[in-house]
Structures are given as C-alpha cells and as structure tokens.
PDB file of C-alpha atoms in Angstrom:
ATOM      1  CA  MET A 257       0.221  14.039  17.047  1.00  0.00           C
ATOM      2  CA  ASN A 258      -3.260  12.545  16.713  1.00  0.00           C
ATOM      3  CA  ALA A 259      -4.444  10.396  13.818  1.00  0.00           C
ATOM      4  CA  ALA A 260      -6.615  13.087  12.230  1.00  0.00           C
ATOM      5  CA  LEU A 261      -3.762  15.591  12.077  1.00  0.00           C
ATOM      6  CA  ARG A 262      -1.329  13.020  10.697  1.00  0.00           C
ATOM      7  CA  PHE A 263      -3.804  11.955   8.012  1.00  0.00           C
ATOM      8  CA  SER A 264      -4.486  15.599   7.060  1.00  0.00           C
ATOM      9  CA  LEU A 265      -0.770  16.386   6.833  1.00  0.00           C
ATOM     10  CA  ALA A 266      -0.175  13.327   4.653  1.00  0.00           C
ATOM     11  CA  PHE A 267      -3.084  14.254   2.393  1.00  0.00           C
ATOM     12  CA  PHE A 268      -2.092  17.901   1.888  1.00  0.00           C
ATOM     13  CA  SER A 269       1.653  17.208   1.649  1.00  0.00           C
ATOM     14  CA  ALA A 270       0.938  14.819  -1.232  1.00  0.00           C
ATOM     15  CA  PHE A 271      -0.965  17.550  -3.066  1.00  0.00           C
ATOM     16  CA  ALA A 272       1.718  20.144  -2.309  1.00  0.00           C
ATOM     17  CA  LEU A 273       4.559  17.953  -3.534  1.00  0.00           C
ATOM     18  CA  SER A 274       2.676  17.025  -6.707  1.00  0.00           C
ATOM     19  CA  ALA A 275       2.492  20.735  -7.596  1.00  0.00           C
ATOM     20  CA  VAL A 276       6.256  21.372  -7.314  1.00  0.00           C
ATOM     21  CA  GLU A 277       8.013  21.459 -10.696  1.00  0.00           C
ATOM     22  CA  ASN A 278      11.518  22.541  -9.645  1.00  0.00           C
ATOM     23  CA  VAL A 279      13.914  19.587  -9.860  1.00  0.00           C
ATOM     24  CA  LYS A 280      16.458  21.118  -7.466  1.00  0.00           C
ATOM     25  CA  ILE A 281      13.848  21.650  -4.746  1.00  0.00           C
ATOM     26  CA  LEU A 282      12.462  18.151  -5.230  1.00  0.00           C
ATOM     27  CA  THR A 283      15.953  16.627  -5.135  1.00  0.00           C
ATOM     28  CA  ALA A 284      16.880  18.474  -1.934  1.00  0.00           C
ATOM     29  CA  LEU A 285      13.629  17.437  -0.267  1.00  0.00           C
ATOM     30  CA  PHE A 286      14.065  13.860  -1.432  1.00  0.00           C
ATOM     31  CA  ILE A 287      17.602  13.566  -0.023  1.00  0.00           C
ATOM     32  CA  PHE A 288      16.560  15.074   3.317  1.00  0.00           C
ATOM     33  CA  ILE A 289      13.424  12.929   3.730  1.00  0.00           C
ATOM     34  CA  LEU A 290      15.217   9.786   2.506  1.00  0.00           C
ATOM     35  CA  LEU A 291      17.993  10.215   5.078  1.00  0.00           C
ATOM     36  CA  PHE A 292      15.419  10.832   7.796  1.00  0.00           C
ATOM     37  CA  PHE A 293      13.435   7.769   6.694  1.00  0.00           C
ATOM     38  CA  LEU A 294      16.492   5.494   6.665  1.00  0.00           C
ATOM     39  CA  GLY A 295      17.753   6.928   9.951  1.00  0.00           C
ATOM     40  CA  LEU A 296      14.416   6.284  11.640  1.00  0.00           C
ATOM     41  CA  HIS A 297      14.348   2.674  10.483  1.00  0.00           C
ATOM     42  CA  PHE A 298      18.008   2.200  11.411  1.00  0.00           C
ATOM     43  CA  ARG A 299      17.201   3.421  14.914  1.00  0.00           C
ATOM     44  CA  HIS A 300      14.442   0.794  15.167  1.00  0.00           C
ATOM     45  CA  ARG A 301      16.697  -1.871  13.589  1.00  0.00           C
ATOM     46  CA  GLN A 302      14.506  -2.083  10.497  1.00  0.00           C
ATOM     47  CA  LEU A 303      16.929  -0.730   7.915  1.00  0.00           C
ATOM     48  CA  GLN A 304      16.818  -3.888   5.793  1.00  0.00           C
ATOM     49  CA  GLN A 305      13.011  -3.756   5.578  1.00  0.00           C
ATOM     50  CA  ALA A 306      13.153  -0.062   4.613  1.00  0.00           C
ATOM     51  CA  ILE A 307      15.659  -0.661   1.821  1.00  0.00           C
ATOM     52  CA  ARG A 308      13.644  -3.629   0.561  1.00  0.00           C
ATOM     53  CA  PHE A 309      10.486  -1.505   0.490  1.00  0.00           C
ATOM     54  CA  LEU A 310      12.228   1.220  -1.531  1.00  0.00           C
ATOM     55  CA  LEU A 311      13.648  -1.274  -4.009  1.00  0.00           C
ATOM     56  CA  ILE A 312      10.285  -2.955  -4.568  1.00  0.00           C
ATOM     57  CA  PHE A 313       8.498   0.382  -4.895  1.00  0.00           C
ATOM     58  CA  ASN A 314      10.975   1.674  -7.466  1.00  0.00           C
ATOM     59  CA  ILE A 315      10.457  -1.260  -9.814  1.00  0.00           C
ATOM     60  CA  PHE A 316       7.734   0.864 -11.416  1.00  0.00           C
ATOM     61  CA  THR A 317      10.161   3.810 -11.519  1.00  0.00           C
ATOM     62  CA  PHE A 318      12.580   1.614 -13.466  1.00  0.00           C
ATOM     63  CA  PHE A 319       9.951   1.014 -16.164  1.00  0.00           C
ATOM     64  CA  ILE A 320       9.239   4.753 -16.310  1.00  0.00           C
ATOM     65  CA  TRP A 321      12.890   5.366 -17.161  1.00  0.00           C
ATOM     66  CA  LEU A 322      12.764   2.624 -19.782  1.00  0.00           C
ATOM     67  CA  THR A 323       9.893   4.255 -21.666  1.00  0.00           C
ATOM     68  CA  LEU A 324       9.544   8.017 -21.104  1.00  0.00           C
ATOM     69  CA  PRO A 325      13.010   9.199 -22.258  1.00  0.00           C
ATOM     70  CA  TRP A 326      12.402   7.701 -25.708  1.00  0.00           C
ATOM     71  CA  LYS A 327      10.113   8.822 -28.527  1.00  0.00           C
ATOM     72  CA  TRP A 328       9.312   7.526 -31.970  1.00  0.00           C
ATOM     73  CA  GLN A 329      10.018   9.863 -34.886  1.00  0.00           C
ATOM     74  CA  ASP A 330      11.345   8.017 -37.932  1.00  0.00           C
ATOM     75  CA  GLY A 331      12.987   5.679 -35.444  1.00  0.00           C
ATOM     76  CA  TRP A 332      13.664   5.714 -31.730  1.00  0.00           C
ATOM     77  CA  HIS A 333      15.278   8.899 -30.415  1.00  0.00           C
ATOM     78  CA  TYR A 334      16.323  10.023 -26.967  1.00  0.00           C
ATOM     79  CA  SER A 335      14.141  12.833 -25.635  1.00  0.00           C
ATOM     80  CA  ALA A 336      15.375  15.445 -23.168  1.00  0.00           C
ATOM     81  CA  GLU A 337      11.762  16.356 -22.373  1.00  0.00           C
ATOM     82  CA  GLY A 338      10.999  12.735 -21.629  1.00  0.00           C
ATOM     83  CA  GLN A 339      14.014  12.488 -19.356  1.00  0.00           C
ATOM     84  CA  GLN A 340      12.902  15.581 -17.453  1.00  0.00           C
ATOM     85  CA  LEU A 341       9.395  14.164 -17.073  1.00  0.00           C
ATOM     86  CA  ALA A 342      10.747  10.809 -15.864  1.00  0.00           C
ATOM     87  CA  LEU A 343      12.933  12.582 -13.307  1.00  0.00           C
ATOM     88  CA  LEU A 344      10.030  14.689 -12.034  1.00  0.00           C
ATOM     89  CA  LEU A 345       7.751  11.669 -11.753  1.00  0.00           C
ATOM     90  CA  SER A 346      10.402   9.609  -9.976  1.00  0.00           C
ATOM     91  CA  LEU A 347      11.153  12.316  -7.429  1.00  0.00           C
ATOM     92  CA  LYS A 348       7.497  13.100  -6.772  1.00  0.00           C
ATOM     93  CA  MET A 349       6.495   9.455  -6.430  1.00  0.00           C
ATOM     94  CA  ASN A 350       9.277   8.732  -3.955  1.00  0.00           C
ATOM     95  CA  LEU A 351       8.741  11.941  -2.000  1.00  0.00           C
ATOM     96  CA  ILE A 352       4.998  11.412  -1.632  1.00  0.00           C
ATOM     97  CA  THR A 353       5.480   7.765  -0.676  1.00  0.00           C
ATOM     98  CA  LEU A 354       8.130   8.564   1.947  1.00  0.00           C
ATOM     99  CA  CYS A 355       6.042  11.378   3.428  1.00  0.00           C
ATOM    100  CA  ILE A 356       2.989   9.149   3.701  1.00  0.00           C
ATOM    101  CA  ARG A 357       5.052   6.336   5.224  1.00  0.00           C
ATOM    102  CA  LEU A 358       6.526   8.697   7.819  1.00  0.00           C
ATOM    103  CA  LEU A 359       3.339  10.557   8.693  1.00  0.00           C
ATOM    104  CA  LEU A 360       1.178   7.429   8.793  1.00  0.00           C
ATOM    105  CA  HIS A 361       3.697   5.306  10.667  1.00  0.00           C
ATOM    106  CA  ARG A 362       1.801   2.805  12.850  1.00  0.00           C
ATOM    107  CA  PHE A 363      -1.461   4.114  11.414  1.00  0.00           C
ATOM    108  CA  ASN A 364      -3.814   1.130  11.722  1.00  0.00           C
ATOM    109  CA  GLU A 365      -7.350   0.316  10.646  1.00  0.00           C
ATOM    110  CA  LEU A 366      -8.729   1.560  13.967  1.00  0.00           C
ATOM    111  CA  ASP A 367      -7.312   5.032  13.286  1.00  0.00           C
ATOM    112  CA  LEU A 368      -8.770   5.000   9.772  1.00  0.00           C
ATOM    113  CA  LEU A 369     -12.248   4.001  10.926  1.00  0.00           C
ATOM    114  CA  THR A 370     -12.085   6.607  13.677  1.00  0.00           C
ATOM    115  CA  LEU A 371     -11.491   9.283  11.045  1.00  0.00           C
ATOM    116  CA  LEU A 372     -14.580   8.126   9.185  1.00  0.00           C
ATOM    117  CA  GLN A 373     -16.806   9.018  12.132  1.00  0.00           C
ATOM    118  CA  HIS A 374     -17.835  12.292  10.529  1.00  0.00           C
ATOM    119  CA  PRO A 375     -21.318  13.560   9.589  1.00  0.00           C
ATOM    120  CA  PHE A 376     -20.211  14.285   6.027  1.00  0.00           C
ATOM    121  CA  VAL A 377     -19.023  10.720   5.370  1.00  0.00           C
ATOM    122  CA  PRO A 378     -21.802   8.610   3.750  1.00  0.00           C
ATOM    123  CA  PRO A 379     -22.862   5.563   5.807  1.00  0.00           C
ATOM    124  CA  LYS A 380     -22.326   3.256   2.813  1.00  0.00           C
ATOM    125  CA  PHE A 381     -18.715   4.406   2.558  1.00  0.00           C
ATOM    126  CA  VAL A 382     -18.181   3.702   6.262  1.00  0.00           C
ATOM    127  CA  ARG A 383     -19.628   0.205   5.784  1.00  0.00           C
ATOM    128  CA  LEU A 384     -17.419  -0.386   2.759  1.00  0.00           C
ATOM    129  CA  ALA A 385     -14.315   0.703   4.681  1.00  0.00           C
ATOM    130  CA  LEU A 386     -15.155  -1.442   7.699  1.00  0.00           C
ATOM    131  CA  LEU A 387     -15.799  -4.569   5.655  1.00  0.00           C
ATOM    132  CA  SER A 388     -12.751  -3.942   3.440  1.00  0.00           C
ATOM    133  CA  VAL A 389     -10.487  -3.806   6.476  1.00  0.00           C
ATOM    134  CA  ARG A 390     -11.922  -7.057   7.783  1.00  0.00           C
ATOM    135  CA  TYR A 391     -11.774  -8.767   4.363  1.00  0.00           C
ATOM    136  CA  ILE A 392      -8.118  -7.822   3.842  1.00  0.00           C
ATOM    137  CA  LYS A 393      -7.261  -9.377   7.195  1.00  0.00           C
ATOM    138  CA  ILE A 394      -9.197 -12.504   6.288  1.00  0.00           C
ATOM    139  CA  PHE A 395      -7.335 -12.870   2.974  1.00  0.00           C
ATOM    140  CA  ALA A 396      -3.978 -12.381   4.719  1.00  0.00           C
ATOM    141  CA  GLU A 397      -4.752 -14.921   7.447  1.00  0.00           C
ATOM    142  CA  THR A 398      -6.040 -17.486   4.938  1.00  0.00           C
ATOM    143  CA  ASP A 399      -2.976 -17.028   2.729  1.00  0.00           C
ATOM    144  CA  ARG A 400      -0.639 -17.563   5.700  1.00  0.00           C
ATOM    145  CA  THR A 401      -2.521 -20.736   6.658  1.00  0.00           C
ATOM    146  CA  LEU A 402      -2.301 -22.149   3.118  1.00  0.00           C
ATOM    147  CA  SER A 403       1.371 -21.196   2.848  1.00  0.00           C
ATOM    148  CA  THR A 404       2.176 -22.971   6.119  1.00  0.00           C
ATOM    149  CA  ALA A 405       0.270 -26.075   5.013  1.00  0.00           C
ATOM    150  CA  MET A 406       2.104 -26.160   1.674  1.00  0.00           C
ATOM    151  CA  ARG A 407       5.521 -25.863   3.317  1.00  0.00           C
ATOM    152  CA  ALA A 408       4.590 -28.593   5.815  1.00  0.00           C
ATOM    153  CA  ARG A 409       3.882 -30.918   2.866  1.00  0.00           C
ATOM    154  CA  GLY A 410       7.313 -30.202   1.413  1.00  0.00           C
ATOM    155  CA  PHE A 411       6.241 -27.987  -1.487  1.00  0.00           C
ATOM    156  CA  ARG A 412       9.013 -25.939  -3.097  1.00  0.00           C
ATOM    157  CA  ALA A 413       8.130 -23.421  -5.776  1.00  0.00           C
ATOM    158  CA  GLY A 414       9.885 -23.642  -9.116  1.00  0.00           C
ATOM    159  CA  PHE A 415       9.404 -22.900 -12.800  1.00  0.00           C
ATOM    160  CA  ASN A 416       7.590 -26.093 -13.696  1.00  0.00           C
ATOM    161  CA  ARG A 417       4.162 -27.552 -14.396  1.00  0.00           C
ATOM    162  CA  ARG A 418       3.585 -28.760 -10.827  1.00  0.00           C
ATOM    163  CA  THR A 419       4.262 -25.291  -9.392  1.00  0.00           C
ATOM    164  CA  PHE A 420       1.743 -23.725 -11.755  1.00  0.00           C
ATOM    165  CA  TYR A 421      -0.831 -26.390 -10.877  1.00  0.00           C
ATOM    166  CA  VAL A 422      -0.341 -26.048  -7.106  1.00  0.00           C
ATOM    167  CA  THR A 423      -0.341 -22.239  -7.304  1.00  0.00           C
ATOM    168  CA  ALA A 424      -3.627 -22.276  -9.218  1.00  0.00           C
ATOM    169  CA  GLN A 425      -5.123 -24.545  -6.552  1.00  0.00           C
ATOM    170  CA  ARG A 426      -3.814 -22.244  -3.848  1.00  0.00           C
ATOM    171  CA  VAL A 427      -5.439 -19.184  -5.428  1.00  0.00           C
ATOM    172  CA  ALA A 428      -8.743 -21.039  -5.822  1.00  0.00           C
ATOM    173  CA  LEU A 429      -8.690 -22.245  -2.209  1.00  0.00           C
ATOM    174  CA  LEU A 430      -7.731 -18.775  -1.018  1.00  0.00           C
ATOM    175  CA  LEU A 431     -10.713 -17.207  -2.762  1.00  0.00           C
ATOM    176  CA  ILE A 432     -13.128 -19.897  -1.571  1.00  0.00           C
ATOM    177  CA  HIS A 433     -12.029 -19.855   2.067  1.00  0.00           C
ATOM    178  CA  ALA A 434     -11.700 -16.070   2.223  1.00  0.00           C
ATOM    179  CA  MET A 435     -15.125 -15.451   0.687  1.00  0.00           C
ATOM    180  CA  ASN A 436     -16.672 -18.011   3.030  1.00  0.00           C
ATOM    181  CA  LYS A 437     -15.152 -16.292   6.064  1.00  0.00           C
ATOM    182  CA  ALA A 438     -16.144 -12.889   4.683  1.00  0.00           C
ATOM    183  CA  GLU A 439     -19.774 -13.962   4.438  1.00  0.00           C
ATOM    184  CA  ILE A 440     -19.635 -15.232   8.029  1.00  0.00           C
ATOM    185  CA  VAL A 441     -18.218 -11.891   9.170  1.00  0.00           C
ATOM    186  CA  ASP A 442     -20.921  -9.988   7.309  1.00  0.00           C
ATOM    187  CA  MET A 443     -23.675 -12.127   8.817  1.00  0.00           C
ATOM    188  CA  ALA A 444     -22.141 -11.719  12.282  1.00  0.00           C
ATOM    189  CA  LEU A 445     -22.117  -7.946  11.887  1.00  0.00           C
ATOM    190  CA  ARG A 446     -25.732  -7.932  10.748  1.00  0.00           C
ATOM    191  CA  ALA A 447     -26.737 -10.211  13.621  1.00  0.00           C
ATOM    192  CA  ARG A 448     -25.128  -7.802  16.064  1.00  0.00           C
ATOM    193  CA  GLY A 449     -27.228  -4.992  14.625  1.00  0.00           C
ATOM    194  CA  VAL A 450     -24.332  -2.881  13.401  1.00  0.00           C
ATOM    195  CA  ASN A 451     -25.463   0.658  12.600  1.00  0.00           C
ATOM    196  CA  TYR A 452     -23.110   2.019   9.944  1.00  0.00           C
ATOM    197  CA  GLN A 453     -24.386   5.539  10.469  1.00  0.00           C
ATOM    198  CA  LYS A 454     -22.992   5.561  13.968  1.00  0.00           C
ATOM    199  CA  ILE A 455     -20.389   2.862  14.441  1.00  0.00           C
ATOM    200  CA  ASN A 456     -18.681   2.336  17.763  1.00  0.00           C
ATOM    201  CA  VAL A 457     -15.256   1.794  16.242  1.00  0.00           C
ATOM    202  CA  HIS A 458     -13.551   0.661  19.427  1.00  0.00           C
ATOM    203  CA  LYS A 459     -16.247  -1.922  20.092  1.00  0.00           C
ATOM    204  CA  GLU A 460     -16.182  -3.263  16.545  1.00  0.00           C
ATOM    205  CA  HIS A 461     -12.405  -3.415  16.521  1.00  0.00           C
ATOM    206  CA  GLN A 462     -12.373  -5.477  19.696  1.00  0.00           C
ATOM    207  CA  GLY A 463     -15.009  -7.795  18.218  1.00  0.00           C
TER     208      GLY A 463
END
C-alpha cells in the first residue's frame, strides 16, 4: 500500500468515525482495532511502548470524564447526557488515533513531502512543511545533546529551586541553538536554489 493511499484512508476514516453516533458500533470497532493494534506491537516486541502511548494519550480522556458528566444547576449534579457525550468522545478519539497510527505506521517526512508534490498545493505550504520537518528534527537533536550534557554533569531533576533554574536555562539554550541551526538550514536551502514550486523531495531528504 503506497503512501498516498494510506494517507487518504487515514484521512477519510477519521471523518467517517467522527460521524458515527452509535455507542455499540463504536465499542465493537474500538475493541477490534485495539486488539489488532496491541497484537501488531506484540509481534514486533513493542507492546510496552504501545501501552505507554495509550496511557499517555488517554490522560486527556481522563479529564473529559472528570468534567463532562457533571453540570451545575443549584449545585453539582450528575448528567446522563454528559456521560453519553464523554463516552462518545472517548471512543471516537481512541478509534481515530488507533486508525491513524495503524495506517500511517512508518510514515516518515519523506512520504509526507512526496504527497505535497501536487499542482493544487500552494508553494508556500510546501515550503512551510519542508522547513517544519527540518526544524522539528533540529529541536529534537538539540534537546538530546543538552540532555546528554546535563546527565554527564551529574544533574538529577527534582522538585527544587535548582531544578527550576537549570530547566529554564535548558529551555533558553534549546531555543537559541535550535533557532541558530534553523537559520543555517534556511540559508543553506536558499544557497542551493531550492524551488518550492517543484521540489525534488528525494534530493532534499538526502541533503
């Protein structure tokens, strides 16, 4: 299955699932896709990472259940309508996320930029996407470098004044170094005469 078809399926499945209002159908789909998702990661020995991803993602779902089932009317009262809405939102959010994760598995920035090579996509949007991909990588690499340097100097995070001070310095250094590298990347692209109306994605990715 090529990247364009996978992206299209992910896009339209998200819209289709968002339109379903039947809880039983959503629950059945969720159980089936969840088992498939966990089974796939278990096969690749990544079950722990999959469970961790689901737990982190559903932190927001937890707050939905803390707020939606309650309403104020001369005091706090439990609302059946709110509970139904929270259930629908939780199922839809998890279903859409799992579908996108499965359909866009190993979908990298090269695949995304390849999809943007379309006459109807504005050149400025292509440029924004290309630079965004590069900037995200720069931030990630800079953060890893700073994290390694901090651990090498024996820093251990805690709930104290020194941790707050060091963390603030880390964020400042991250922004400074990342923006400096981003400017260098932008100048390098301009020096190479990048034409955003007709980008050779494979060439740019290798560069």
